[in-house]
């Protein structure tokens, strides 16, 4: 499983957004292989290798690039370009957690409330949010569990290093086991989710069996397979 | 004390401007001193719906930039004395709005009026953020369909995080106005149910405005529906909503289809 980072122009702004993300979640990239998708970078962009160097300096472990132009100097040093560019991506990285990759360039992820910044004064291993998460809001807490005493709206997402507990309806995305914790689980009182993911293994609404939709459920990993079962 | 109310939605075309005009006129008719402010710089419409398009000399941008005094830009309604309009500029864009300028204008409006109703542009960008910045209350205009509901949810999140009140740890008082509610389609279960919308958005319901040709007719005549045809179904729903905004307790009526003899004879319209 690898994260995909897709830099966008202007690169300076994108880096600033990335820095903001890293500041919010300092260990987000720890020990995670990253593929850099360069299809958004135009061919005439100078010094792509130097740009990748900047990523490396931020502790991002690059295992390969995608969509790189062969004319770029020194690009081979960053791992063999994965063949085929875009269309190859899902094949090359089948377990790619799209949702987990999304927040990296997420300059638009706006603060839901002060509670979501996993501030140092919060309890160390749990984050409790006592309201609903609205569409467009993103809660990232990688040190442990996230509990939401409300619903997670369509177009909202909750990401936790540990388990995710939703006491209302889960209509958006829940991502548990962010930093590679396959024992993490997702619980919700009513499942209407767009996507659930644990440690990079994900299921979209289309994949979920009808028998669990609208029910109180839990989701967990059985090996590489995600299981979702009703709680009652 | 003056109240600043933002009429917002995220999605376009759901009825923000119509609702701003209708609620403004309804509040004014109950004796309140009301100004409606068009924040849709570059795509102004409120002047048309208020029937004041030929009286615009100065606009919000002129005042924000200090080129005109507020009193020069305010247009008093010809039908109701205590209803005024502050139009947007059609030739500029939202970048012409500055935080300081908006702060100053809203501050001055608060001193002159009981209600400052800000008509937000669609979207979640600068224009919409500045329109909601000073809000004490918000009317979230939503159609009973999924895309509108999700956009409204997004806007509610922004009301809870991007307004001055939110920054101070306070809350904006939010109300849901369900518009373009079609009783016929509701009867056929073709729209999202009101309960479902309320459950998803979980803010109190201010009113349900039925889809009606009266609304369109009034807009084309340049009159808020609450002035043009006060006894029509949408106008009555807006009057009730205005009463609730003033804190009165009025039961919410779900619009039902009322068929007369002709309606019963020709009721089976091909949809």
XYZ file of N, CA and C in Angstrom, chain A residues 19-204:
558
model
N 3.026 21.527 3.939
C 3.646 21.829 5.225
C 2.584 22.010 6.305
N 1.504 22.690 5.916
C 0.432 22.903 6.882
C -0.139 21.561 7.329
N -0.280 20.653 6.362
C -0.802 19.324 6.666
C 0.143 18.574 7.609
N 1.452 18.686 7.314
C 2.435 17.971 8.129
C 2.447 18.547 9.548
N 2.245 19.862 9.607
C 2.228 20.489 10.933
C 1.042 19.973 11.752
N -0.097 19.804 11.076
C -1.281 19.293 11.767
C -1.096 17.837 12.172
N -0.457 17.080 11.324
C -0.298 15.651 11.568
C 1.151 15.275 11.357
N 2.012 15.553 12.343
C 3.461 15.413 12.140
C 3.893 14.014 11.708
N 3.178 12.980 12.137
C 3.672 11.652 11.784
C 2.891 11.016 10.643
N 2.173 11.878 9.902
C 1.304 11.364 8.851
C 2.057 10.516 7.835
N 3.269 10.948 7.476
C 4.005 10.243 6.431
C 4.996 9.221 6.984
N 5.016 9.098 8.319
C 6.000 8.210 8.930
C 5.870 6.790 8.402
N 6.949 6.284 7.863
C 6.989 4.892 7.463
C 6.040 4.534 6.338
N 5.513 5.555 5.637
C 4.586 5.229 4.568
C 5.258 5.441 3.219
N 5.200 4.445 2.368
C 5.739 4.625 1.022
C 4.848 5.597 0.242
N 5.491 6.461 -0.526
C 4.732 7.477 -1.258
C 5.103 7.431 -2.734
N 4.074 7.472 -3.558
C 4.285 7.602 -4.997
C 3.908 9.030 -5.365
N 4.784 9.698 -6.107
C 4.488 11.075 -6.505
C 3.938 11.065 -7.927
N 2.712 11.539 -8.058
C 2.071 11.596 -9.363
C 2.360 12.963 -9.983
N 3.199 12.956 -11.025
C 3.668 14.226 -11.591
C 2.874 14.644 -12.823
N 1.740 13.995 -13.046
C 1.004 14.334 -14.272
C 0.511 15.773 -14.268
N 0.368 16.362 -13.058
C -0.096 17.751 -12.996
C 1.018 18.761 -13.226
N 2.251 18.279 -13.369
C 3.388 19.186 -13.548
C 3.724 19.258 -15.038
N 3.705 20.462 -15.611
C 3.945 20.567 -17.058
C 5.387 20.203 -17.416
N 5.555 19.760 -18.659
C 6.833 19.257 -19.131
C 7.947 20.296 -18.971
N 7.578 21.582 -19.153
C 8.635 22.605 -19.157
C 9.022 23.050 -17.741
N 8.386 22.459 -16.735
C 8.734 22.805 -15.351
C 10.204 22.465 -15.077
N 11.011 23.464 -14.670
C 12.413 23.161 -14.414
C 12.581 22.470 -13.064
N 13.636 21.715 -12.952
C 14.081 21.254 -11.638
C 13.094 20.405 -10.865
N 12.513 19.436 -11.529
C 11.589 18.554 -10.837
C 12.332 17.719 -9.802
N 13.582 17.367 -10.158
C 14.367 16.554 -9.229
C 14.582 17.310 -7.920
N 14.849 18.614 -8.035
C 15.053 19.417 -6.832
C 13.772 19.475 -6.011
N 12.646 19.508 -6.714
C 11.362 19.533 -6.023
C 11.153 18.236 -5.224
N 11.504 17.098 -5.849
C 11.369 15.820 -5.148
C 12.300 15.783 -3.929
N 13.480 16.411 -4.118
C 14.418 16.512 -2.998
C 13.751 17.221 -1.812
N 13.005 18.274 -2.133
C 12.308 19.020 -1.074
C 11.324 18.123 -0.323
N 10.651 17.250 -1.077
C 9.710 16.324 -0.433
C 10.453 15.383 0.501
N 11.582 14.871 -0.010
C 12.383 13.939 0.772
C 12.842 14.595 2.074
N 13.209 15.888 1.969
C 13.654 16.604 3.162
C 12.547 16.708 4.209
N 11.309 16.589 3.774
C 10.197 16.632 4.720
C 9.904 15.254 5.307
N 10.810 14.336 5.069
C 10.645 13.006 5.648
C 9.672 12.137 4.875
N 9.416 12.513 3.618
C 8.497 11.709 2.819
C 9.301 10.675 2.045
N 8.917 9.432 2.207
C 9.669 8.339 1.626
C 9.110 8.020 0.242
N 9.823 8.491 -0.791
C 9.327 8.334 -2.155
C 9.793 6.992 -2.719
N 8.852 6.169 -3.136
C 9.239 4.884 -3.717
C 9.132 4.898 -5.229
N 8.530 5.923 -5.782
C 8.437 5.948 -7.230
C 7.705 7.188 -7.694
N 7.749 7.398 -9.001
C 7.021 8.527 -9.561
C 6.095 8.009 -10.635
N 5.154 8.854 -10.981
C 4.179 8.494 -11.983
C 4.007 9.693 -12.889
N 3.808 9.477 -14.157
C 3.539 10.582 -15.066
C 4.734 11.497 -15.262
N 5.947 11.033 -14.935
C 7.124 11.874 -15.104
C 7.506 11.936 -16.572
N 8.004 13.089 -16.992
C 8.421 13.195 -18.384
C 9.873 12.744 -18.521
N 10.184 11.914 -19.519
C 11.533 11.351 -19.636
C 12.607 12.426 -19.805
N 12.221 13.618 -20.283
C 13.237 14.639 -20.536
C 13.727 15.290 -19.240
N 13.051 15.056 -18.149
C 13.478 15.663 -16.896
C 14.790 15.041 -16.424
N 15.700 15.912 -16.047
C 17.009 15.418 -15.628
C 16.939 14.840 -14.224
N 17.620 13.731 -14.062
C 17.783 13.179 -12.718
C 16.530 12.541 -12.157
N 15.518 12.369 -12.987
C 14.263 11.838 -12.469
C 14.385 10.359 -12.120
N 15.313 9.658 -12.825
C 15.446 8.211 -12.591
C 15.889 7.935 -11.156
N 16.615 8.916 -10.597
C 17.128 8.722 -9.250
C 15.993 8.483 -8.250
N 14.779 8.896 -8.607
C 13.656 8.806 -7.669
C 12.823 7.562 -7.909
N 13.479 6.543 -8.252
C 12.724 5.314 -8.444
C 12.219 5.272 -9.864
N 12.104 4.075 -10.365
C 11.656 3.902 -11.729
C 10.234 4.465 -11.864
N 10.029 5.270 -12.907
C 8.658 5.732 -13.093
C 7.729 4.537 -13.257
N 6.629 4.543 -12.558
C 5.689 3.440 -12.708
C 5.116 3.528 -14.113
N 4.990 2.429 -14.773
C 4.649 2.487 -16.191
C 3.238 3.010 -16.427
N 3.124 3.686 -17.556
C 1.792 3.937 -18.073
C 1.080 5.167 -17.560
N 1.611 5.841 -16.556
C 0.945 7.048 -16.075
C -0.385 6.708 -15.449
N -1.312 7.583 -15.591
C -2.602 7.526 -14.898
C -3.297 6.171 -14.890
N -3.575 5.628 -16.058
C -4.422 4.446 -16.059
C -3.809 3.298 -15.270
N -2.484 3.316 -15.130
C -1.815 2.216 -14.466
C -1.986 2.285 -12.957
N -2.348 3.435 -12.473
C -2.276 3.638 -11.038
C -3.058 2.610 -10.217
N -4.318 2.387 -10.538
C -5.060 1.442 -9.703
C -4.502 0.027 -9.790
N -3.869 -0.320 -10.891
C -3.314 -1.656 -11.042
C -2.011 -1.761 -10.262
N -1.202 -0.732 -10.441
C 0.106 -0.703 -9.814
C -0.025 -0.687 -8.289
N -0.978 0.053 -7.793
C -1.124 0.221 -6.345
C -2.563 -0.117 -5.967
N -2.886 -1.391 -5.969
C -4.292 -1.760 -5.839
C -4.921 -1.323 -4.519
N -4.123 -1.250 -3.478
C -4.704 -0.914 -2.188
C -4.626 0.569 -1.887
N -4.388 1.315 -2.917
C -4.203 2.745 -2.691
C -5.406 3.347 -1.976
N -5.181 3.860 -0.789
C -6.296 4.471 -0.085
C -6.503 5.884 -0.591
N -7.342 6.018 -1.563
C -7.551 7.341 -2.161
C -7.872 8.365 -1.101
N -8.707 7.943 -0.161
C -9.158 8.898 0.845
C -8.002 9.370 1.692
N -7.094 8.444 2.025
C -5.993 8.841 2.875
C -5.017 9.708 2.111
N -4.955 9.506 0.805
C -4.039 10.318 0.025
C -4.585 11.726 -0.133
N -5.878 11.830 -0.103
C -6.500 13.111 -0.392
C -6.054 14.265 0.510
N -5.904 14.045 1.807
C -5.674 15.216 2.644
C -4.317 15.867 2.419
N -3.385 15.151 1.856
C -2.065 15.728 1.720
C -2.081 17.047 0.960
N -2.686 17.088 -0.231
C -2.741 18.380 -0.886
C -3.982 19.170 -0.478
N -4.603 18.778 0.609
C -5.898 19.362 0.929
C -5.744 20.729 1.567
N -5.479 21.703 0.727
C -5.385 23.043 1.283
C -6.761 23.534 1.687
N -7.814 22.893 1.123
C -9.146 23.409 1.401
C -9.797 22.759 2.609
N -9.134 21.764 3.178
C -9.711 21.141 4.357
C -9.803 22.193 5.443
N -11.009 22.565 5.786
C -11.085 23.684 6.714
C -11.334 23.205 8.126
N -10.952 24.044 9.047
C -11.073 23.663 10.435
C -12.531 23.508 10.820
N -12.892 22.346 11.283
C -14.261 22.148 11.725
C -14.460 22.893 13.023
N -13.508 22.820 13.885
C -13.592 23.466 15.172
C -12.213 23.341 15.784
N -11.978 24.101 16.846
C -10.659 23.989 17.459
C -10.367 22.553 17.893
N -11.412 21.799 18.172
C -11.211 20.455 18.698
C -10.482 19.544 17.719
N -10.615 19.847 16.407
C -10.066 18.886 15.465
C -8.562 18.980 15.334
N -7.984 20.135 15.636
C -6.536 20.148 15.637
C -6.097 19.360 16.857
N -5.397 18.270 16.576
C -5.097 17.411 17.702
C -4.073 18.101 18.590
N -4.544 19.074 19.319
C -3.670 19.916 20.123
C -3.041 19.152 21.263
N -1.934 19.682 21.763
C -1.165 18.965 22.755
C -1.914 18.831 24.077
N -2.894 19.729 24.298
C -3.569 19.689 25.582
C -4.739 18.717 25.601
N -5.082 18.139 24.425
C -6.154 17.140 24.413
C -5.621 15.857 25.056
N -6.552 14.949 25.396
C -6.069 13.669 25.916
C -5.195 13.046 24.850
N -4.161 12.370 25.248
C -3.172 11.958 24.257
C -3.696 10.997 23.201
N -4.587 10.079 23.555
C -4.879 9.029 22.602
C -6.313 8.959 22.132
N -7.082 9.995 22.390
C -8.456 9.979 21.918
C -8.921 11.387 21.633
N -9.742 11.494 20.627
C -10.332 12.790 20.293
C -11.843 12.601 20.304
N -12.525 13.413 21.097
C -13.986 13.343 21.136
C -14.542 14.624 20.541
N -15.402 14.475 19.564
C -16.030 15.636 18.939
C -17.510 15.584 19.275
N -17.997 16.641 19.941
C -19.358 16.549 20.481
C -20.391 17.169 19.546
N -20.093 17.205 18.269
C -21.087 17.723 17.323
C -20.934 16.978 16.000
N -21.820 17.296 15.071
C -21.765 16.615 13.782
C -20.655 17.196 12.916
N -20.153 16.396 11.989
C -19.153 16.865 11.026
C -19.898 17.196 9.736
N -19.778 18.451 9.313
C -20.519 18.910 8.144
C -19.772 18.602 6.859
N -20.514 18.603 5.769
C -19.933 18.362 4.454
C -18.742 19.290 4.215
N -17.650 18.726 3.698
C -16.483 19.538 3.389
C -15.496 19.620 4.535
N -15.897 19.198 5.729
C -14.986 19.255 6.864
C -14.208 17.955 6.975
N -13.015 18.073 7.478
C -12.132 16.924 7.546
C -11.498 16.886 8.928
N -11.658 15.781 9.606
C -11.051 15.619 10.921
C -9.925 14.598 10.790
N -8.728 15.009 11.134
C -7.590 14.084 11.052
C -6.969 13.984 12.442
N -6.886 12.774 12.971
C -6.287 12.578 14.286
C -5.586 11.241 14.246
N -4.259 11.288 14.180
C -3.599 9.996 13.937
C -3.042 9.366 15.182
N -3.167 10.049 16.330
C -2.580 9.425 17.515
C -3.485 8.374 18.125
N -4.740 8.349 17.729
C -5.604 7.348 18.339
C -7.013 7.389 17.789
N -7.972 7.074 18.664
C -9.361 6.948 18.243
C -10.046 8.301 18.104
N -11.015 8.350 17.220
C -11.880 9.521 17.112
C -13.300 9.077 17.414
N -13.961 9.808 18.293
C -15.360 9.555 18.602
C -16.166 10.785 18.198
N -17.198 10.586 17.417
C -18.039 11.698 16.989
C -19.432 11.511 17.581
N -19.854 12.466 18.412
C -21.188 12.390 19.017
C -22.185 13.084 18.107
N -22.257 12.634 16.900
C -23.151 13.251 15.926
C -22.989 12.494 14.629
N -23.426 13.119 13.544
C -23.333 12.446 12.255
C -22.141 12.965 11.467
N -21.740 12.206 10.468
C -20.701 12.643 9.538
C -21.388 12.786 8.183
N -21.432 14.012 7.684
C -22.243 14.298 6.508
C -21.605 13.764 5.235
N -22.437 13.645 4.227
C -21.954 13.322 2.894
C -20.932 14.373 2.480
N -19.754 13.921 2.055
C -18.710 14.879 1.682
C -17.839 15.309 2.843
N -18.033 14.722 4.023
C -17.143 14.995 5.159
C -16.300 13.753 5.407
N -15.179 13.912 6.135
C -14.381 12.720 6.403
C -13.757 12.774 7.794
N -13.643 11.595 8.378
C -13.000 11.453 9.674
C -11.872 10.448 9.493
N -10.656 10.836 9.888
C -9.520 9.922 9.760
C -8.861 9.777 11.114
N -8.572 8.532 11.473
C -7.970 8.296 12.782
C -6.851 7.280 12.652
N -5.843 7.449 13.480
C -4.792 6.453 13.542
C -5.326 5.179 14.161
N -6.283 5.332 15.081
C -6.915 4.183 15.705
C -8.287 3.954 15.101
N -9.256 3.645 15.973
C -10.597 3.347 15.492
C -11.439 4.610 15.369
N -12.525 4.482 14.613
C -13.458 5.595 14.435
C -14.807 5.166 14.991
N -15.374 5.996 15.863
C -16.679 5.710 16.452
C -17.624 6.852 16.104
N -18.722 6.519 15.426
C -19.680 7.553 15.043
C -21.009 7.231 15.722
N -21.456 8.109 16.595
C -22.700 7.840 17.307
C -23.938 8.315 16.568
N -23.750 8.903 15.385
C -24.894 9.265 14.545
C -24.815 8.473 13.256
N -25.296 9.087 12.191
C -25.268 8.422 10.892
C -23.953 8.749 10.187
N -23.314 7.726 9.653
C -22.099 7.944 8.863
C -22.497 8.011 7.401
N -22.496 9.251 6.850
C -22.861 9.417 5.442
C -21.645 9.722 4.579
N -20.576 10.182 5.208
C -19.375 10.555 4.459
C -18.358 9.436 4.488
N -17.108 9.798 4.809
C -16.039 8.810 4.802
C -15.483 8.620 6.205
N -15.151 7.388 6.524
C -14.445 7.110 7.770
C -13.212 6.310 7.425
N -12.081 6.768 7.927
C -10.822 6.097 7.636
C -10.122 5.807 8.957
N -9.934 4.538 9.244
C -9.316 4.143 10.514
C -7.956 3.517 10.232
N -7.137 3.422 11.272
C -5.835 2.778 11.122
C -4.915 3.503 10.163
N -4.947 4.836 10.243
C -4.202 5.674 9.293
C -2.743 5.286 9.148
N -2.044 5.160 10.276
C -0.601 4.949 10.199
C -0.259 3.464 10.181
N -1.115 2.671 9.616
C -0.804 1.260 9.453
C -1.248 0.377 10.595
N -2.405 0.702 11.161
C -2.918 -0.104 12.263
C -4.067 -0.971 11.755
N -3.777 -2.229 11.481
C -4.805 -3.068 10.867
C -5.799 -3.603 11.891
N -5.538 -3.333 13.174
C -6.482 -3.774 14.200
C -7.557 -2.725 14.454
N -7.424 -1.570 13.818
C -8.403 -0.508 14.034
C -9.749 -0.919 13.451
N -10.806 -0.362 14.040
C -12.145 -0.669 13.536
C -12.950 0.603 13.343
N -14.058 0.447 12.631
C -14.977 1.568 12.436
C -16.334 1.146 12.971
N -16.901 1.982 13.827
C -18.226 1.699 14.374
C -19.137 2.870 14.025
N -20.365 2.597 13.657
C -21.302 3.714 13.522
C -22.701 3.229 13.836
N -23.552 4.201 14.233
C -24.902 3.817 14.628
C -25.783 3.589 13.410
N -25.414 4.245 12.292
C -26.179 4.005 11.075
C -25.240 4.167 9.884
N -25.176 3.150 9.070
C -24.228 3.166 7.957
C -24.902 3.628 6.673
N -24.461 4.809 6.206
C -24.885 5.296 4.892
C -23.632 5.816 4.194
N -22.479 5.225 4.530
C -21.193 5.829 4.187
C -20.924 5.832 2.692
N -20.136 6.825 2.269
C -19.642 6.839 0.899
C -18.432 5.922 0.790
N -17.644 5.906 1.866
C -16.426 5.079 1.846
C -15.988 4.794 3.278
N -15.561 3.561 3.517
C -14.880 3.252 4.771
C -13.546 2.609 4.420
N -12.524 2.927 5.206
C -11.199 2.356 4.940
C -10.518 2.054 6.258
N -9.826 0.923 6.302
C -8.998 0.585 7.459
C -7.630 0.202 6.937
N -6.624 0.885 7.449
C -5.247 0.584 7.058
C -5.112 0.423 5.538
N -5.743 1.321 4.806
C -5.568 1.314 3.359
C -6.511 0.422 2.586
N -7.181 -0.483 3.260
C -8.164 -1.324 2.567
C -9.499 -0.581 2.616
N -10.072 -0.347 1.468
C -11.284 0.450 1.503
C -12.444 -0.208 0.786
N -13.622 0.257 1.119
C -14.836 -0.153 0.422
C -15.663 1.085 0.140
N -16.184 1.196 -1.062
C -17.103 2.293 -1.346
C -18.525 1.786 -1.146
